[in-house]
């Protein structure tokens, strides 16, 4: 464990560290990471006979640029989240880049028919954004609780695939008993890793 890991004891400490790392990443490295990450995720998804996945639209330095388009091009029905403050996420289908519109928090969200919070139960795999994931499957988000309220509504058999960069897959993060653990993680150099490890 590095001295930075020892220093980061709270969720706020970890968020600050991981966001700083993302901001410091140069563009060529981001693009190479995204290509490797998407290739690994697609390979893993293609080995399953899936119809519906839930994903997200990466913004800024979030890993997985072009994620919805890549998933749709692979023949999958893609559900994307719509933020509702203090409530579980709503969902709508991604039908192409023209189906996205600017939303709160600098996000892009689908403009199509809202399917309700319970639509997440249709997804056989849920690709979950994270600032960090640890070896036990604990996910560190941005702290608003949208996924904490939404993931309990999923099909219990659905795979939860956390999407992070290599440095964001760490041995241990602060977690709580009610946290929904990721079942797998995907990183650019490690590909998809089953959790816990």
PDB file of C-alpha atoms in Angstrom:
ATOM      1  CA  UNK A   1       0.000   0.000   0.000  1.00  0.00           C
ATOM      2  CA  UNK A   2       1.407   3.412  -0.922  1.00  0.00           C
ATOM      3  CA  UNK A   3       1.598   6.369   1.414  1.00  0.00           C
ATOM      4  CA  UNK A   4      -1.133   8.002  -0.712  1.00  0.00           C
ATOM      5  CA  UNK A   5      -3.413   5.038   0.011  1.00  0.00           C
ATOM      6  CA  UNK A   6      -2.705   5.433   3.713  1.00  0.00           C
ATOM      7  CA  UNK A   7      -3.450   9.164   3.507  1.00  0.00           C
ATOM      8  CA  UNK A   8      -6.779   8.635   1.753  1.00  0.00           C
ATOM      9  CA  UNK A   9      -9.008   7.338   4.505  1.00  0.00           C
ATOM     10  CA  UNK A  10     -12.308   9.075   3.804  1.00  0.00           C
ATOM     11  CA  UNK A  11     -14.504   9.092   0.717  1.00  0.00           C
ATOM     12  CA  UNK A  12     -13.822  12.809   0.333  1.00  0.00           C
ATOM     13  CA  UNK A  13     -10.052  12.190   0.370  1.00  0.00           C
ATOM     14  CA  UNK A  14     -10.388   9.486  -2.279  1.00  0.00           C
ATOM     15  CA  UNK A  15     -12.691  11.608  -4.464  1.00  0.00           C
ATOM     16  CA  UNK A  16     -10.254  14.506  -4.368  1.00  0.00           C
ATOM     17  CA  UNK A  17      -7.289  12.296  -5.235  1.00  0.00           C
ATOM     18  CA  UNK A  18      -9.010  10.402  -8.052  1.00  0.00           C
ATOM     19  CA  UNK A  19     -10.539  13.508  -9.632  1.00  0.00           C
ATOM     20  CA  UNK A  20      -7.126  15.200  -9.558  1.00  0.00           C
ATOM     21  CA  UNK A  21      -5.562  12.167 -11.283  1.00  0.00           C
ATOM     22  CA  UNK A  22      -8.209  12.282 -14.011  1.00  0.00           C
ATOM     23  CA  UNK A  23      -7.685  15.986 -14.599  1.00  0.00           C
ATOM     24  CA  UNK A  24      -3.901  15.484 -14.907  1.00  0.00           C
ATOM     25  CA  UNK A  25      -4.181  12.762 -17.554  1.00  0.00           C
ATOM     26  CA  UNK A  26      -3.032  13.905 -21.004  1.00  0.00           C
ATOM     27  CA  UNK A  27      -5.328  13.509 -24.017  1.00  0.00           C
ATOM     28  CA  UNK A  28      -3.295  10.859 -25.916  1.00  0.00           C
ATOM     29  CA  UNK A  29      -3.283   8.651 -22.790  1.00  0.00           C
ATOM     30  CA  UNK A  30      -7.027   9.158 -22.307  1.00  0.00           C
ATOM     31  CA  UNK A  31      -7.735   8.158 -25.886  1.00  0.00           C
ATOM     32  CA  UNK A  32      -5.500   5.065 -25.698  1.00  0.00           C
ATOM     33  CA  UNK A  33      -7.142   4.078 -22.390  1.00  0.00           C
ATOM     34  CA  UNK A  34     -10.611   4.481 -23.891  1.00  0.00           C
ATOM     35  CA  UNK A  35      -9.790   2.320 -26.915  1.00  0.00           C
ATOM     36  CA  UNK A  36      -8.347  -0.467 -24.738  1.00  0.00           C
ATOM     37  CA  UNK A  37     -11.169  -0.267 -22.213  1.00  0.00           C
ATOM     38  CA  UNK A  38     -13.923  -0.389 -24.848  1.00  0.00           C
ATOM     39  CA  UNK A  39     -12.241  -3.274 -26.692  1.00  0.00           C
ATOM     40  CA  UNK A  40     -12.084  -5.322 -23.476  1.00  0.00           C
ATOM     41  CA  UNK A  41     -15.646  -4.496 -22.487  1.00  0.00           C
ATOM     42  CA  UNK A  42     -16.992  -5.359 -25.967  1.00  0.00           C
ATOM     43  CA  UNK A  43     -15.105  -8.648 -26.079  1.00  0.00           C
ATOM     44  CA  UNK A  44     -16.523  -9.572 -22.667  1.00  0.00           C
ATOM     45  CA  UNK A  45     -20.062  -8.541 -23.657  1.00  0.00           C
ATOM     46  CA  UNK A  46     -19.953 -10.430 -26.969  1.00  0.00           C
ATOM     47  CA  UNK A  47     -19.225 -13.691 -25.143  1.00  0.00           C
ATOM     48  CA  UNK A  48     -22.664 -13.391 -23.540  1.00  0.00           C
ATOM     49  CA  UNK A  49     -25.939 -13.519 -25.405  1.00  0.00           C
ATOM     50  CA  UNK A  50     -27.293 -10.150 -24.383  1.00  0.00           C
ATOM     51  CA  UNK A  51     -30.032  -7.911 -25.641  1.00  0.00           C
ATOM     52  CA  UNK A  52     -30.215  -5.002 -23.175  1.00  0.00           C
ATOM     53  CA  UNK A  53     -27.484  -3.156 -21.307  1.00  0.00           C
ATOM     54  CA  UNK A  54     -27.616  -0.050 -19.159  1.00  0.00           C
ATOM     55  CA  UNK A  55     -24.718   2.349 -19.578  1.00  0.00           C
ATOM     56  CA  UNK A  56     -23.919   6.053 -19.261  1.00  0.00           C
ATOM     57  CA  UNK A  57     -22.583   8.929 -21.354  1.00  0.00           C
ATOM     58  CA  UNK A  58     -19.010   9.700 -20.247  1.00  0.00           C
ATOM     59  CA  UNK A  59     -18.270  13.407 -19.840  1.00  0.00           C
ATOM     60  CA  UNK A  60     -14.936  15.186 -19.515  1.00  0.00           C
ATOM     61  CA  UNK A  61     -12.165  12.823 -18.391  1.00  0.00           C
ATOM     62  CA  UNK A  62     -14.532   9.966 -17.495  1.00  0.00           C
ATOM     63  CA  UNK A  63     -13.332   6.695 -19.030  1.00  0.00           C
ATOM     64  CA  UNK A  64     -15.191   5.120 -21.928  1.00  0.00           C
ATOM     65  CA  UNK A  65     -15.654   7.912 -24.487  1.00  0.00           C
ATOM     66  CA  UNK A  66     -18.254   6.910 -27.108  1.00  0.00           C
ATOM     67  CA  UNK A  67     -19.527   4.099 -24.855  1.00  0.00           C
ATOM     68  CA  UNK A  68     -23.238   4.298 -25.847  1.00  0.00           C
ATOM     69  CA  UNK A  69     -22.453   4.433 -29.584  1.00  0.00           C
ATOM     70  CA  UNK A  70     -20.035   1.490 -29.388  1.00  0.00           C
ATOM     71  CA  UNK A  71     -22.579  -0.623 -27.490  1.00  0.00           C
ATOM     72  CA  UNK A  72     -25.385   0.209 -29.926  1.00  0.00           C
ATOM     73  CA  UNK A  73     -23.155  -0.561 -32.915  1.00  0.00           C
ATOM     74  CA  UNK A  74     -22.557  -3.972 -31.345  1.00  0.00           C
ATOM     75  CA  UNK A  75     -26.309  -4.649 -31.690  1.00  0.00           C
ATOM     76  CA  UNK A  76     -27.324  -4.028 -28.090  1.00  0.00           C
ATOM     77  CA  UNK A  77     -30.322  -2.073 -26.848  1.00  0.00           C
ATOM     78  CA  UNK A  78     -28.743   0.625 -24.646  1.00  0.00           C
ATOM     79  CA  UNK A  79     -30.541   2.281 -21.743  1.00  0.00           C
ATOM     80  CA  UNK A  80     -29.098   5.538 -20.435  1.00  0.00           C
ATOM     81  CA  UNK A  81     -29.802   7.312 -17.147  1.00  0.00           C
ATOM     82  CA  UNK A  82     -31.734  10.500 -16.566  1.00  0.00           C
ATOM     83  CA  UNK A  83     -30.935  12.230 -13.274  1.00  0.00           C
ATOM     84  CA  UNK A  84     -33.820  13.034 -10.952  1.00  0.00           C
ATOM     85  CA  UNK A  85     -32.584  14.797  -7.824  1.00  0.00           C
ATOM     86  CA  UNK A  86     -32.979  12.737  -4.677  1.00  0.00           C
ATOM     87  CA  UNK A  87     -34.619   9.836  -6.552  1.00  0.00           C
ATOM     88  CA  UNK A  88     -33.541   6.727  -8.436  1.00  0.00           C
ATOM     89  CA  UNK A  89     -32.393   7.358 -11.989  1.00  0.00           C
ATOM     90  CA  UNK A  90     -34.975   7.334 -14.767  1.00  0.00           C
ATOM     91  CA  UNK A  91     -33.983   5.577 -18.025  1.00  0.00           C
ATOM     92  CA  UNK A  92     -34.487   6.070 -21.751  1.00  0.00           C
ATOM     93  CA  UNK A  93     -33.181   4.272 -24.819  1.00  0.00           C
ATOM     94  CA  UNK A  94     -30.136   5.544 -26.687  1.00  0.00           C
ATOM     95  CA  UNK A  95     -30.883   5.679 -30.415  1.00  0.00           C
ATOM     96  CA  UNK A  96     -27.824   7.609 -31.589  1.00  0.00           C
ATOM     97  CA  UNK A  97     -25.902  10.807 -30.842  1.00  0.00           C
ATOM     98  CA  UNK A  98     -28.840  12.934 -32.003  1.00  0.00           C
ATOM     99  CA  UNK A  99     -30.966  11.406 -29.233  1.00  0.00           C
ATOM    100  CA  UNK A 100     -28.854  13.132 -26.524  1.00  0.00           C
ATOM    101  CA  UNK A 101     -29.477  16.550 -25.026  1.00  0.00           C
ATOM    102  CA  UNK A 102     -27.656  18.689 -22.427  1.00  0.00           C
ATOM    103  CA  UNK A 103     -28.820  18.146 -18.857  1.00  0.00           C
ATOM    104  CA  UNK A 104     -27.937  19.123 -15.292  1.00  0.00           C
ATOM    105  CA  UNK A 105     -24.402  18.654 -13.901  1.00  0.00           C
ATOM    106  CA  UNK A 106     -22.941  19.033 -17.420  1.00  0.00           C
ATOM    107  CA  UNK A 107     -24.338  15.643 -18.438  1.00  0.00           C
ATOM    108  CA  UNK A 108     -25.835  14.463 -21.699  1.00  0.00           C
ATOM    109  CA  UNK A 109     -29.067  12.515 -21.361  1.00  0.00           C
ATOM    110  CA  UNK A 110     -31.384  10.714 -23.784  1.00  0.00           C
ATOM    111  CA  UNK A 111     -34.287  12.821 -24.993  1.00  0.00           C
ATOM    112  CA  UNK A 112     -36.576   9.890 -25.833  1.00  0.00           C
ATOM    113  CA  UNK A 113     -39.470   8.338 -23.965  1.00  0.00           C
ATOM    114  CA  UNK A 114     -38.834   7.982 -20.248  1.00  0.00           C
ATOM    115  CA  UNK A 115     -39.122   4.369 -19.181  1.00  0.00           C
ATOM    116  CA  UNK A 116     -39.160   4.875 -15.409  1.00  0.00           C
ATOM    117  CA  UNK A 117     -36.756   3.884 -12.642  1.00  0.00           C
ATOM    118  CA  UNK A 118     -37.806   0.244 -12.850  1.00  0.00           C
ATOM    119  CA  UNK A 119     -36.483  -0.016 -16.437  1.00  0.00           C
ATOM    120  CA  UNK A 120     -33.039  -0.806 -15.014  1.00  0.00           C
ATOM    121  CA  UNK A 121     -34.417  -4.291 -14.264  1.00  0.00           C
ATOM    122  CA  UNK A 122     -34.476  -4.991 -18.038  1.00  0.00           C
ATOM    123  CA  UNK A 123     -30.675  -4.691 -18.282  1.00  0.00           C
ATOM    124  CA  UNK A 124     -28.674  -7.909 -18.264  1.00  0.00           C
ATOM    125  CA  UNK A 125     -25.447  -5.951 -17.698  1.00  0.00           C
ATOM    126  CA  UNK A 126     -25.133  -2.515 -16.130  1.00  0.00           C
ATOM    127  CA  UNK A 127     -21.992  -0.541 -16.951  1.00  0.00           C
ATOM    128  CA  UNK A 128     -21.536   1.710 -13.952  1.00  0.00           C
ATOM    129  CA  UNK A 129     -19.455   4.898 -13.865  1.00  0.00           C
ATOM    130  CA  UNK A 130     -17.135   5.244 -10.894  1.00  0.00           C
ATOM    131  CA  UNK A 131     -14.279   7.327  -9.585  1.00  0.00           C
ATOM    132  CA  UNK A 132     -12.812   4.194  -8.064  1.00  0.00           C
ATOM    133  CA  UNK A 133     -13.498   0.501  -7.500  1.00  0.00           C
ATOM    134  CA  UNK A 134     -11.707  -1.685  -4.987  1.00  0.00           C
ATOM    135  CA  UNK A 135     -10.789  -5.352  -5.025  1.00  0.00           C
ATOM    136  CA  UNK A 136     -13.917  -6.242  -3.008  1.00  0.00           C
ATOM    137  CA  UNK A 137     -16.245  -4.476  -5.466  1.00  0.00           C
ATOM    138  CA  UNK A 138     -16.802  -1.318  -3.416  1.00  0.00           C
ATOM    139  CA  UNK A 139     -17.602   1.548  -5.800  1.00  0.00           C
ATOM    140  CA  UNK A 140     -16.822   5.175  -5.107  1.00  0.00           C
ATOM    141  CA  UNK A 141     -19.090   7.537  -7.015  1.00  0.00           C
ATOM    142  CA  UNK A 142     -19.355  11.300  -6.949  1.00  0.00           C
ATOM    143  CA  UNK A 143     -21.454  11.268  -3.799  1.00  0.00           C
ATOM    144  CA  UNK A 144     -24.921  12.228  -5.060  1.00  0.00           C
ATOM    145  CA  UNK A 145     -26.314   8.728  -4.425  1.00  0.00           C
ATOM    146  CA  UNK A 146     -28.095   8.272  -7.772  1.00  0.00           C
ATOM    147  CA  UNK A 147     -26.685   4.803  -8.389  1.00  0.00           C
ATOM    148  CA  UNK A 148     -27.048   3.867  -4.704  1.00  0.00           C
ATOM    149  CA  UNK A 149     -30.795   4.437  -5.092  1.00  0.00           C
ATOM    150  CA  UNK A 150     -31.015   2.812  -8.536  1.00  0.00           C
ATOM    151  CA  UNK A 151     -28.934  -0.373  -8.377  1.00  0.00           C
ATOM    152  CA  UNK A 152     -31.225  -2.089  -5.826  1.00  0.00           C
ATOM    153  CA  UNK A 153     -33.962  -1.971  -8.531  1.00  0.00           C
ATOM    154  CA  UNK A 154     -31.904  -4.099 -10.951  1.00  0.00           C
ATOM    155  CA  UNK A 155     -32.479  -7.743 -11.781  1.00  0.00           C
ATOM    156  CA  UNK A 156     -30.451  -9.575  -9.099  1.00  0.00           C
ATOM    157  CA  UNK A 157     -28.878 -11.685 -11.868  1.00  0.00           C
ATOM    158  CA  UNK A 158     -27.583  -8.612 -13.737  1.00  0.00           C
ATOM    159  CA  UNK A 159     -23.832  -8.143 -13.922  1.00  0.00           C
ATOM    160  CA  UNK A 160     -22.543  -4.857 -12.492  1.00  0.00           C
ATOM    161  CA  UNK A 161     -19.484  -3.810 -14.481  1.00  0.00           C
ATOM    162  CA  UNK A 162     -17.639  -0.844 -12.972  1.00  0.00           C
ATOM    163  CA  UNK A 163     -15.717   1.248 -15.509  1.00  0.00           C
ATOM    164  CA  UNK A 164     -12.462   2.850 -14.303  1.00  0.00           C
ATOM    165  CA  UNK A 165      -8.929   3.661 -15.361  1.00  0.00           C
ATOM    166  CA  UNK A 166      -6.056   1.463 -14.150  1.00  0.00           C
ATOM    167  CA  UNK A 167      -5.029   3.762 -11.280  1.00  0.00           C
ATOM    168  CA  UNK A 168      -8.663   3.863 -10.090  1.00  0.00           C
ATOM    169  CA  UNK A 169      -8.812   0.111  -9.392  1.00  0.00           C
ATOM    170  CA  UNK A 170      -7.386   0.050  -5.879  1.00  0.00           C
ATOM    171  CA  UNK A 171      -6.980  -2.515  -3.081  1.00  0.00           C
ATOM    172  CA  UNK A 172      -9.419  -0.891  -0.644  1.00  0.00           C
ATOM    173  CA  UNK A 173     -11.918   1.974  -0.505  1.00  0.00           C
ATOM    174  CA  UNK A 174     -14.115   3.104   2.376  1.00  0.00           C
ATOM    175  CA  UNK A 175     -17.477   1.376   2.024  1.00  0.00           C
ATOM    176  CA  UNK A 176     -20.661   0.805   3.971  1.00  0.00           C
ATOM    177  CA  UNK A 177     -22.756  -2.310   4.494  1.00  0.00           C
ATOM    178  CA  UNK A 178     -25.576  -1.012   2.269  1.00  0.00           C
ATOM    179  CA  UNK A 179     -23.262  -0.313  -0.690  1.00  0.00           C
ATOM    180  CA  UNK A 180     -24.112  -2.389  -3.768  1.00  0.00           C
ATOM    181  CA  UNK A 181     -20.873  -4.124  -4.795  1.00  0.00           C
ATOM    182  CA  UNK A 182     -19.726  -4.392  -8.382  1.00  0.00           C
ATOM    183  CA  UNK A 183     -19.525  -7.954  -9.700  1.00  0.00           C
ATOM    184  CA  UNK A 184     -16.746  -7.056 -12.162  1.00  0.00           C
ATOM    185  CA  UNK A 185     -14.530  -4.145 -13.156  1.00  0.00           C
ATOM    186  CA  UNK A 186     -13.020  -3.181 -16.504  1.00  0.00           C
ATOM    187  CA  UNK A 187      -9.784  -1.205 -16.834  1.00  0.00           C
ATOM    188  CA  UNK A 188      -7.659  -0.399 -19.890  1.00  0.00           C
ATOM    189  CA  UNK A 189      -4.737  -2.721 -19.115  1.00  0.00           C
ATOM    190  CA  UNK A 190      -6.393  -5.439 -17.024  1.00  0.00           C
ATOM    191  CA  UNK A 191      -9.546  -5.853 -19.093  1.00  0.00           C
ATOM    192  CA  UNK A 192     -12.522  -7.312 -17.244  1.00  0.00           C
ATOM    193  CA  UNK A 193     -11.757  -8.654 -13.772  1.00  0.00           C
ATOM    194  CA  UNK A 194     -14.289 -10.667 -11.754  1.00  0.00           C
ATOM    195  CA  UNK A 195     -14.790  -9.357  -8.207  1.00  0.00           C
ATOM    196  CA  UNK A 196     -13.853  -9.846  -5.464  1.00  0.00           C
ATOM    197  CA  UNK A 197     -10.158 -10.594  -6.149  1.00  0.00           C
TER     198      UNK A 197
END
